[in-house]
Short mmCIF file of C-alpha atoms and ligand atoms in Angstrom, two decimals:
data_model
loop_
_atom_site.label_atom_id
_atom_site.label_comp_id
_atom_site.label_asym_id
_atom_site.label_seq_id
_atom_site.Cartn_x
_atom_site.Cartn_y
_atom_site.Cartn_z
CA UNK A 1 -24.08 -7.22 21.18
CA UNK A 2 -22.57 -4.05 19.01
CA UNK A 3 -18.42 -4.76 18.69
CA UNK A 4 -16.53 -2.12 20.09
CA UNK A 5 -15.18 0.91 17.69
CA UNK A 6 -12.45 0.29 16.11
CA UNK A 7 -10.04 3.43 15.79
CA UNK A 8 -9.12 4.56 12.17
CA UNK A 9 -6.71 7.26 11.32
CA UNK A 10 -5.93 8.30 8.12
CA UNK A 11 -3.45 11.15 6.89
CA UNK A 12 -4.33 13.37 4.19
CA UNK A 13 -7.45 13.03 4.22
CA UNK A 14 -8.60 16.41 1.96
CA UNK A 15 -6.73 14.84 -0.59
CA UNK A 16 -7.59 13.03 -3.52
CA UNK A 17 -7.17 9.21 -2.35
CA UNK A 18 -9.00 10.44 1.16
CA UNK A 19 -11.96 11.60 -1.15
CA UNK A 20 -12.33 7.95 -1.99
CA UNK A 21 -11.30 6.47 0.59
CA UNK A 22 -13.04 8.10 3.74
CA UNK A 23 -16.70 6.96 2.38
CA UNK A 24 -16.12 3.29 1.71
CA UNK A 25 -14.18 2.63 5.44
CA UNK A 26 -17.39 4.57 6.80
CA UNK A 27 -19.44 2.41 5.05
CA UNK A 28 -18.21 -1.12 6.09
CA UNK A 29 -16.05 -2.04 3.35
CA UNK A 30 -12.38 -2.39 5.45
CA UNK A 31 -13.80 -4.03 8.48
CA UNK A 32 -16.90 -5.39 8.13
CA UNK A 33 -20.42 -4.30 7.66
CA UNK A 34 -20.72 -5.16 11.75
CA UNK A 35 -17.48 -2.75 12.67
CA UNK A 36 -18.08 0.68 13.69
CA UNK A 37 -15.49 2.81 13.53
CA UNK A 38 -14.20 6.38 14.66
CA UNK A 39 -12.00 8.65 11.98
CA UNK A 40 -8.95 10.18 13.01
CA UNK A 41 -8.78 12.29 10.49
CA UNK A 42 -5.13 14.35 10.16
CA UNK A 43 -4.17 17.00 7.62
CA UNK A 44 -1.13 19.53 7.51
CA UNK A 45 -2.19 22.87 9.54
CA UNK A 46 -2.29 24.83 6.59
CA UNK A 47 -5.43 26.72 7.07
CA UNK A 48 -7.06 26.03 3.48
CA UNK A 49 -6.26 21.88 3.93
CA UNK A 50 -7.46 22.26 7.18
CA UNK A 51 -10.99 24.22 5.99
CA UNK A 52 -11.64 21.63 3.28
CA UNK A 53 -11.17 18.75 5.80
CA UNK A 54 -13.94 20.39 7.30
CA UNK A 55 -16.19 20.27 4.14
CA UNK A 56 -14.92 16.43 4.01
CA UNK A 57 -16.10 16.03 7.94
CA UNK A 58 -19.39 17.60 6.44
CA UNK A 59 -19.96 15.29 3.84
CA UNK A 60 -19.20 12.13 6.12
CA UNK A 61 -21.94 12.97 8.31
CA UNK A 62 -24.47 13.64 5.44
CA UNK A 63 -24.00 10.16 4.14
CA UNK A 64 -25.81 9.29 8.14
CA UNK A 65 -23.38 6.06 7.85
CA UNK A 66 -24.54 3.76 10.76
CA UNK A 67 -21.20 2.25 11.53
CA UNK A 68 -19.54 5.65 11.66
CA UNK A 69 -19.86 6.56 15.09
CA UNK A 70 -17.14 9.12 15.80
CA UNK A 71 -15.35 11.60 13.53
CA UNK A 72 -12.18 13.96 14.93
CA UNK A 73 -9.81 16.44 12.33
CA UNK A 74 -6.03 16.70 13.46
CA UNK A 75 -3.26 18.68 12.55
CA UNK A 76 -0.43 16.71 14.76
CA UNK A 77 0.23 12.84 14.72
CA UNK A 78 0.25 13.19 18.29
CA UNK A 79 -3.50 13.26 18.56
CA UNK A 80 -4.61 12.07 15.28
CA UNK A 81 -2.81 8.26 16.36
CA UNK A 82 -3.59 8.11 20.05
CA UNK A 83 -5.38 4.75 20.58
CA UNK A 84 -5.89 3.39 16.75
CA UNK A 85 -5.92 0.15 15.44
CA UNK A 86 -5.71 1.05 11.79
CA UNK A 87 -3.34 3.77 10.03
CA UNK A 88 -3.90 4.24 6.42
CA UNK A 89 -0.53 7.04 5.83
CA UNK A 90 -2.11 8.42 2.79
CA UNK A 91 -0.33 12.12 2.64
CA UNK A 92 2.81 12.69 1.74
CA UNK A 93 4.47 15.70 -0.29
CA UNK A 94 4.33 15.07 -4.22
CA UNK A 95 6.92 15.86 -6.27
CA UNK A 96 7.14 19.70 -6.91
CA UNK A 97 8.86 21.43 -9.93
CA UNK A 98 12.62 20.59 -10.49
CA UNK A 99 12.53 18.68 -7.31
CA UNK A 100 14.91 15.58 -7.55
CA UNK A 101 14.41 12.01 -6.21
CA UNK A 102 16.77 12.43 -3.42
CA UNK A 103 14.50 15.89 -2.61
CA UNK A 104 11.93 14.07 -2.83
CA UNK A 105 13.16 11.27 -0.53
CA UNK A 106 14.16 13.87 2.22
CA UNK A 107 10.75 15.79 2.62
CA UNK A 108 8.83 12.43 2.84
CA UNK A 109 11.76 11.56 5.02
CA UNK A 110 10.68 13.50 7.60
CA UNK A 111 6.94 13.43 7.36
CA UNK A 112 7.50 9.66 8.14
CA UNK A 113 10.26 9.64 10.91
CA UNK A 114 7.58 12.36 12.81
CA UNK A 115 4.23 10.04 11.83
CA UNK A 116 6.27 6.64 12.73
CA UNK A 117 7.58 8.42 15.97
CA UNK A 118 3.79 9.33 17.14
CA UNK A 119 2.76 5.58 16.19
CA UNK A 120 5.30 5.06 18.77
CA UNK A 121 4.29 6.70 21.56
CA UNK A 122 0.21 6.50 20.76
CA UNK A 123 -1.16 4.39 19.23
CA UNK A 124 -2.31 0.55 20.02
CA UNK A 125 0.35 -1.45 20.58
CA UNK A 126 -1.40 -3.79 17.44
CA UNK A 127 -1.96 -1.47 14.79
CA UNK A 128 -1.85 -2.27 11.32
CA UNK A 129 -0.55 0.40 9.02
CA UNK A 130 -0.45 0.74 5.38
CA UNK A 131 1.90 3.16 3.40
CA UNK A 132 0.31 4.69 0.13
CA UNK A 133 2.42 7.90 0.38
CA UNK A 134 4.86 7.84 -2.22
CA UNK A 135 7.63 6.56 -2.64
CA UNK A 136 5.68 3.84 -0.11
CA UNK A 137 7.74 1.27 0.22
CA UNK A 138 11.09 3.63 1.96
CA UNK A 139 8.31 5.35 3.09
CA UNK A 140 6.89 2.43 5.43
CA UNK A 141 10.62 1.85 6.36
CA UNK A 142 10.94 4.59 7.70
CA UNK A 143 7.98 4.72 9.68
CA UNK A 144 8.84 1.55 11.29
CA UNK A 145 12.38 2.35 12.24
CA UNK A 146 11.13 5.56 13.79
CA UNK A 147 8.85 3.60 15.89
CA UNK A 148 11.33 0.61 17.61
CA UNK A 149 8.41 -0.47 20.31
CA UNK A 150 6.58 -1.64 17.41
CA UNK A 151 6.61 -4.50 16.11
CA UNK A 152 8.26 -4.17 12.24
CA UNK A 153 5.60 -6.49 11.09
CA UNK A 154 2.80 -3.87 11.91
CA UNK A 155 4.27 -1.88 8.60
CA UNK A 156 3.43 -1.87 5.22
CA UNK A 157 3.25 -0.52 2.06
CA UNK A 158 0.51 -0.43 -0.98
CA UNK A 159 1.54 -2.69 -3.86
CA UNK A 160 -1.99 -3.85 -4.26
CA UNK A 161 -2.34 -1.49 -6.74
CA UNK A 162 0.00 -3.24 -9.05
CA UNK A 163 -1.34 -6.25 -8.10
CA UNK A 164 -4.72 -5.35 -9.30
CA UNK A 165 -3.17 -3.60 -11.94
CA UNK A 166 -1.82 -6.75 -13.16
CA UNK A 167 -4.74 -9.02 -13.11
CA UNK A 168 -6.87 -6.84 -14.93
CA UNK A 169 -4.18 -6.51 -17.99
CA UNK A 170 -3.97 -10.62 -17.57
CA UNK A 171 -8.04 -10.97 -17.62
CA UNK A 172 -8.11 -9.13 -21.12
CA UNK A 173 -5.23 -10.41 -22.80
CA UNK A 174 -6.40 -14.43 -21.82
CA UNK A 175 -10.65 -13.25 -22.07
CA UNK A 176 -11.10 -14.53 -19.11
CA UNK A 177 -13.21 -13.12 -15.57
CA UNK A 178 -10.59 -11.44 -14.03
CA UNK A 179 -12.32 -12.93 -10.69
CA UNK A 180 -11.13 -16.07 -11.33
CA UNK A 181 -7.16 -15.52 -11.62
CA UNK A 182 -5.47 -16.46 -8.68
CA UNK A 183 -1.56 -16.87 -7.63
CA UNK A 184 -0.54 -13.67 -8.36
CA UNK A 185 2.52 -11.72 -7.11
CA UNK A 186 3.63 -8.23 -8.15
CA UNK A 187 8.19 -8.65 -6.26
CA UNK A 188 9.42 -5.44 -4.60
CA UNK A 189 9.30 -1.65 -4.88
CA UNK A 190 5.85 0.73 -5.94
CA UNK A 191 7.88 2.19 -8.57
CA UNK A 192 8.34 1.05 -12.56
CA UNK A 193 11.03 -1.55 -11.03
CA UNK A 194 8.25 -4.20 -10.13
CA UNK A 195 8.28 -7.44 -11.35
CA UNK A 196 4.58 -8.67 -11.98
CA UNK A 197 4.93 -12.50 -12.09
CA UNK A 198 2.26 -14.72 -13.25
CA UNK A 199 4.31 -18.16 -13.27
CA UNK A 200 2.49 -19.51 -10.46
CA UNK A 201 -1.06 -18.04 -11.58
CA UNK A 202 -3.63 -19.80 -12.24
CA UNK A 203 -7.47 -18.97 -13.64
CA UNK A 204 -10.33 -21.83 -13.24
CA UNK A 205 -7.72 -24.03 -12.56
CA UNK A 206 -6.02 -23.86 -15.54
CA UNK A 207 -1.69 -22.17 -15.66
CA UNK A 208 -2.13 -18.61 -16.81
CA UNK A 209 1.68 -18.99 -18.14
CA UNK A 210 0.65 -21.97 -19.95
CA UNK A 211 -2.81 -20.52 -21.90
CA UNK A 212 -0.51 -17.00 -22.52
CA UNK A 213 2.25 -19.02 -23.62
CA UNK A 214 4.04 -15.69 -24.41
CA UNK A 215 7.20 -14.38 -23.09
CA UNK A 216 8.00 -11.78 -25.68
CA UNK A 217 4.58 -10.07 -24.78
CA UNK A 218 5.39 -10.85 -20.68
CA UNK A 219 8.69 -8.92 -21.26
CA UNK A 220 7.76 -6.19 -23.42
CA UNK A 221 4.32 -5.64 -23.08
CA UNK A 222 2.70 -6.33 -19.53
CA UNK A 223 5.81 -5.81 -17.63
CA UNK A 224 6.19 -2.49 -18.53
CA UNK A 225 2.51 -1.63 -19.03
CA UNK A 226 2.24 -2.68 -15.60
CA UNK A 227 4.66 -0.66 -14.31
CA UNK A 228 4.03 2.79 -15.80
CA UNK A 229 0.55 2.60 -15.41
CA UNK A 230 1.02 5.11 -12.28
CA UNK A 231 2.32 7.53 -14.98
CA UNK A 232 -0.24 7.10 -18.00
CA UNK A 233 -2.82 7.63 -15.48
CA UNK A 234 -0.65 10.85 -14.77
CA UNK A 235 -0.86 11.61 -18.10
CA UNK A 236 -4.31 10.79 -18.71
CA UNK A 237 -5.86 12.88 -15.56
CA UNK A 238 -3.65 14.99 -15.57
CA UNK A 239 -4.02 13.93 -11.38
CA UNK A 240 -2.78 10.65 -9.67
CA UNK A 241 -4.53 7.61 -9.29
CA UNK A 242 -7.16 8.27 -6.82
CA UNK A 243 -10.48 6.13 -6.34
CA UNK A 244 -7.77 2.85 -7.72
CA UNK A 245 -5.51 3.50 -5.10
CA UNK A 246 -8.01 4.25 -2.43
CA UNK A 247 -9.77 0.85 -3.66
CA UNK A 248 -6.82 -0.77 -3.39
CA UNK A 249 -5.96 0.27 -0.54
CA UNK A 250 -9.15 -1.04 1.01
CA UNK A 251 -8.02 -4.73 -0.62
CA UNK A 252 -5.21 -4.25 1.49
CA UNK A 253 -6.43 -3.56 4.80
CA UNK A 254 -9.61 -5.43 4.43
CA UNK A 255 -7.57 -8.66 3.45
CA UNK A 256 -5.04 -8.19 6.41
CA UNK A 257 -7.60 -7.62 8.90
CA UNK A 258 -10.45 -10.28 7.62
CA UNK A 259 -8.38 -12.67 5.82
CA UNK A 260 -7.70 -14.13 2.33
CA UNK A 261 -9.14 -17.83 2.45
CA UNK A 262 -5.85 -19.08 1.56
CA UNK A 263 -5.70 -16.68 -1.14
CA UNK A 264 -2.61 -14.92 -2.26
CA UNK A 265 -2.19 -11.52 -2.35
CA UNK A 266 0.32 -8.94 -2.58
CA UNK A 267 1.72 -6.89 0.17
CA UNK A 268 4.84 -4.77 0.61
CA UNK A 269 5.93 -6.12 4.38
CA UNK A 270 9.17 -5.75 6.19
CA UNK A 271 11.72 -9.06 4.69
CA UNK A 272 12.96 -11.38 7.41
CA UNK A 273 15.34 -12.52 4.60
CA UNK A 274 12.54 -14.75 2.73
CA UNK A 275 13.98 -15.15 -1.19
CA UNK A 276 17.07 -13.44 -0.36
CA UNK A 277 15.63 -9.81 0.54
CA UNK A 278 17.36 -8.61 3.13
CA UNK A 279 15.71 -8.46 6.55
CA UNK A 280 13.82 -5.37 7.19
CA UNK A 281 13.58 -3.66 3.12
CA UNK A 282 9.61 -3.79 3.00
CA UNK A 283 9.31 -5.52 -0.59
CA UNK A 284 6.63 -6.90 -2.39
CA UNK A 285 6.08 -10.19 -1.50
CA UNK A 286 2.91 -12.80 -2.11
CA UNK A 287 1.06 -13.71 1.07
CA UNK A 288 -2.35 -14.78 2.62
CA UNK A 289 -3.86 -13.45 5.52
CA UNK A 290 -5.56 -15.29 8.14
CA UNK A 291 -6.94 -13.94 11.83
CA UNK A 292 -5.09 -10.38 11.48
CA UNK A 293 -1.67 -11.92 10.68
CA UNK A 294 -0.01 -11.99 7.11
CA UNK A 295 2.43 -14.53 6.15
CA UNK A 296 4.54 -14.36 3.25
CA UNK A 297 3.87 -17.49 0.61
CA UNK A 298 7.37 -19.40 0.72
CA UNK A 299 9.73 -22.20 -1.45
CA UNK A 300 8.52 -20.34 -4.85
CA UNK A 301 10.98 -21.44 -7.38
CA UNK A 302 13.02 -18.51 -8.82
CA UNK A 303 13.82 -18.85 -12.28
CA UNK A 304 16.91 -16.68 -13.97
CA UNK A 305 14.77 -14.16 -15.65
CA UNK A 306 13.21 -13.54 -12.30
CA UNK A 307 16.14 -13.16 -10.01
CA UNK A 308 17.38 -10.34 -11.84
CA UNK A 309 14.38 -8.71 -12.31
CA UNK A 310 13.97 -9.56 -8.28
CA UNK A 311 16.94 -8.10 -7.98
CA UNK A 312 16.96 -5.02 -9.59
CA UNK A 313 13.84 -3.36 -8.26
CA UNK A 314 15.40 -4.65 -4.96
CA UNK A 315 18.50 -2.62 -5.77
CA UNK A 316 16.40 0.24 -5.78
CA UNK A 317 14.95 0.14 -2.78
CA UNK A 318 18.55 -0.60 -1.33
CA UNK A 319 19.43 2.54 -2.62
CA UNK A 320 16.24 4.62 -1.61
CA UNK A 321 17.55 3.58 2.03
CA UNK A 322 20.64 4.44 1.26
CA UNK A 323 19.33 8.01 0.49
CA UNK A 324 17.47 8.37 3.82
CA UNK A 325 19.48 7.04 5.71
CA UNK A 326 21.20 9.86 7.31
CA UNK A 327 17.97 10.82 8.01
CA UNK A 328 16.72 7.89 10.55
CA UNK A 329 18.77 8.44 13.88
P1 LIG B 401 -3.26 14.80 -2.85
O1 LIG B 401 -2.16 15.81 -3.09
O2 LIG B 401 -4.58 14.98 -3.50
O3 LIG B 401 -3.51 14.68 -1.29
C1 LIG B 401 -2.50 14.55 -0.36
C2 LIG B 401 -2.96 15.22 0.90
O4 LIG B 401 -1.99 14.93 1.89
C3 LIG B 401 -3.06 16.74 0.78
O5 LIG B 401 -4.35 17.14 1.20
C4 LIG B 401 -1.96 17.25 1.72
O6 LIG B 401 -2.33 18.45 2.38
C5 LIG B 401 -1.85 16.08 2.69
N1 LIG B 401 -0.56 15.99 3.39
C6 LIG B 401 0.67 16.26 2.94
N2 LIG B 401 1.58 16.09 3.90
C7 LIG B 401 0.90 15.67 4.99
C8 LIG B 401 1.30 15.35 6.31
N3 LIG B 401 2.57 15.44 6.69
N4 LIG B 401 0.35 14.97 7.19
C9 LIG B 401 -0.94 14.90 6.81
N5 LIG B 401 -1.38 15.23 5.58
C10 LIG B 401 -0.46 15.60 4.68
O7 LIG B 401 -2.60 13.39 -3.22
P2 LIG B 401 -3.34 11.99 -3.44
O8 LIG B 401 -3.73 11.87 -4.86
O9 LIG B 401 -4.35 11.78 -2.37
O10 LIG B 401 -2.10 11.00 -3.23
C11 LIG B 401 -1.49 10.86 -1.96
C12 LIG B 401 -0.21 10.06 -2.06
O11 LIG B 401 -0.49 8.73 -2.52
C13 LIG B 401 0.82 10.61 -3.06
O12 LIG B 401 2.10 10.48 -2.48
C14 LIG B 401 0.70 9.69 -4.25
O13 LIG B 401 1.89 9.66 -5.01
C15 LIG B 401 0.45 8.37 -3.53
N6 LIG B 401 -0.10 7.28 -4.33
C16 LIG B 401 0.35 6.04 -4.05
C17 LIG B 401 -0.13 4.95 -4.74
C18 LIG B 401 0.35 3.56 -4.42
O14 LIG B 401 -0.06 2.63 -5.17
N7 LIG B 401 1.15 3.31 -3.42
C19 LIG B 401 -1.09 5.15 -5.74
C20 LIG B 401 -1.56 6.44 -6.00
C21 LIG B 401 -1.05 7.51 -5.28
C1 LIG B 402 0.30 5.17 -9.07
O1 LIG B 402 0.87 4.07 -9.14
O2 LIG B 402 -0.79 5.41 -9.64
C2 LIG B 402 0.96 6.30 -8.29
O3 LIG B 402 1.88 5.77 -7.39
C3 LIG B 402 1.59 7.27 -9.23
C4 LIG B 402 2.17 8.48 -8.52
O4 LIG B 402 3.35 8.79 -8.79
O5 LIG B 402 1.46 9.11 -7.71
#
């Protein structure tokens, strides 16, 4: 027998990462090649985002995907969340011209208290719902303390990118299929502050730390390559990351919903005080995923070096909160 729809909303969805994004969840490659699902598809009421949603909508149903059996456009949370399972919160305002961090901060503030509010009061009481919106990690926080019915654990936030990021940059500098690398974890906030840390990876068995066997190049090459790859690809495209971030995000969702095999991965999930995060900051942690539940990978040894870079991008997102918090009644 057909399994029921499964109810998938995602913001911004004329934008760039929707673009990439809508096809491959209408295609199978979130929830399974057996899942059909219905788009909730919600954009700002601006007339022209509104009109090229549209041409999106039109598109969708020229690809004649089989699983896709339902299709809606939204300009209020409201509607756009009633009944889902899935929220991928893709839209969020970018940085304008002269527009500081803490400006920043405030306008995403309040897209996110008014989208986490609506995932409140409409949507299943089990959905699972990924942050991509920059900056995503304060982002998912305040989502999920604008919507206290739900559990915390049903937020997130996207640092699979860095995670995939990071394995790639490891597969060429060691020549090895970057397939094989495993036991990776990419600490804390989607900003240049993460720590990518390969101590515990391994590839065919073998300690990636061990067959690098270079710290200087850790330090001062893929840490920081790593972390302002978001910008050279800003520089490069002269656009964001899209069709990496929307693949990404599909990692994400597809892991947490159909499991890792005991595989780690990285997600940015509310802290329940695991490696001395403080409860609630939703940080990068490693975890696997097993019948729709993650659960963060614990008793990793912490080495100096680590700490304070564990720290410091932690510090940040202490202080991103700090920013908002005014904000969040
Ligand atoms: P984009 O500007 O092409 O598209 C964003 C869309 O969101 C626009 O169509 C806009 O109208 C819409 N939007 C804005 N506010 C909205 C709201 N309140 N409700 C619904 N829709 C809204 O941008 P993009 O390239 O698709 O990127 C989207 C976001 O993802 C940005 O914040 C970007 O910085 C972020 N991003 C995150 C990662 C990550 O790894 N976490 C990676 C790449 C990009
Ligand atoms: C990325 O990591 O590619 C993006 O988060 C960069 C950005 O600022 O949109």
């Amino acid at each position: 027998m057909a399994k029921a729809p499964m109810r998938v909303a995602v913001t911004g969805a004329a934008g760039q990462i929707g673009y990439s994004l809508l096809f491959r969840i209408a295609n199978g490659d979130v929830l399974g090649k057996d899942q059909p699902v219905i788009l909730q598809l919600l954009e700002i009421p601006d007339e022209k985002a509104q009109k090229a949603l549209q041409g999106v909508m039109m598109e969708l149903e020229d690809c004649a995907f089989p699983l896709l059996v339902g299709m809606t456009a939204h300009s209020d949370p409201m509607t756009a969340f009633k009944d889902i399972d899935i929220a991928f919160l893709v839209g969020a305002r970018p940085r304008g011209p002269g527009m500081e961090r803490k400006d920043l901060l405030a306008a995403n503030a309040q897209i996110f208290t008014a989208q986490g509010k609506a995932l409140n009061a409409v949507a299943k009481r089990t959905v699972k719902v990924l942050v991509v919106g920059n900056p995503a990690n304060t982002n998912a926080y305040i989502a999920m303390k604008s919507a206290p019915d739900l559990p915390a654990k049903n937020f997130t936030a996207m640092l699979r990118l860095d995670h995939n990021r990071a394995l790639s940059q490891l597969a060429a500098k060691m020549g090895k299929p970057v397939g094989d690398i495993e036991k990776l974890v990419v600490w804390g906030n989607h900003s240049p502050t993460m720590y990518p840390d390969h101590r515990f990876a391994t590839v065919g068995g073998e300690s990636v730390k061990a067959l690098i066997n270079d710290p200087v190049w850790n330090k001062e090459v893929h840490i920081p390559t790593v972390g302002k790859r978001g910008a050279a690809i800003i520089e490069a495209r002269g656009l964001s990351s899209a069709a990496s971030a929307a693949n990404a995000a599909i990692d994400h969702m597809h892991d947490w919903v159909l499991g890792t095999n005991g595989k780690w991965v990285t997600m940015g999930v509310p802290s329940n005080g695991e490696y001395g995060i403080p409860k609630d900051v939703i940080y990068g942690f490693p975890v696997t995923c097993e019948n729709g539940e993650y659960k963060i990978v614990e008793g990793l040894e912490i080495d100096e070096f680590s700490r304070e870079r564990m720290d410091h991008t932690l510090n940040e997102l202490l202080e991103e909160q700090a920013g908002v918090k005014h904000l969040l009644s």
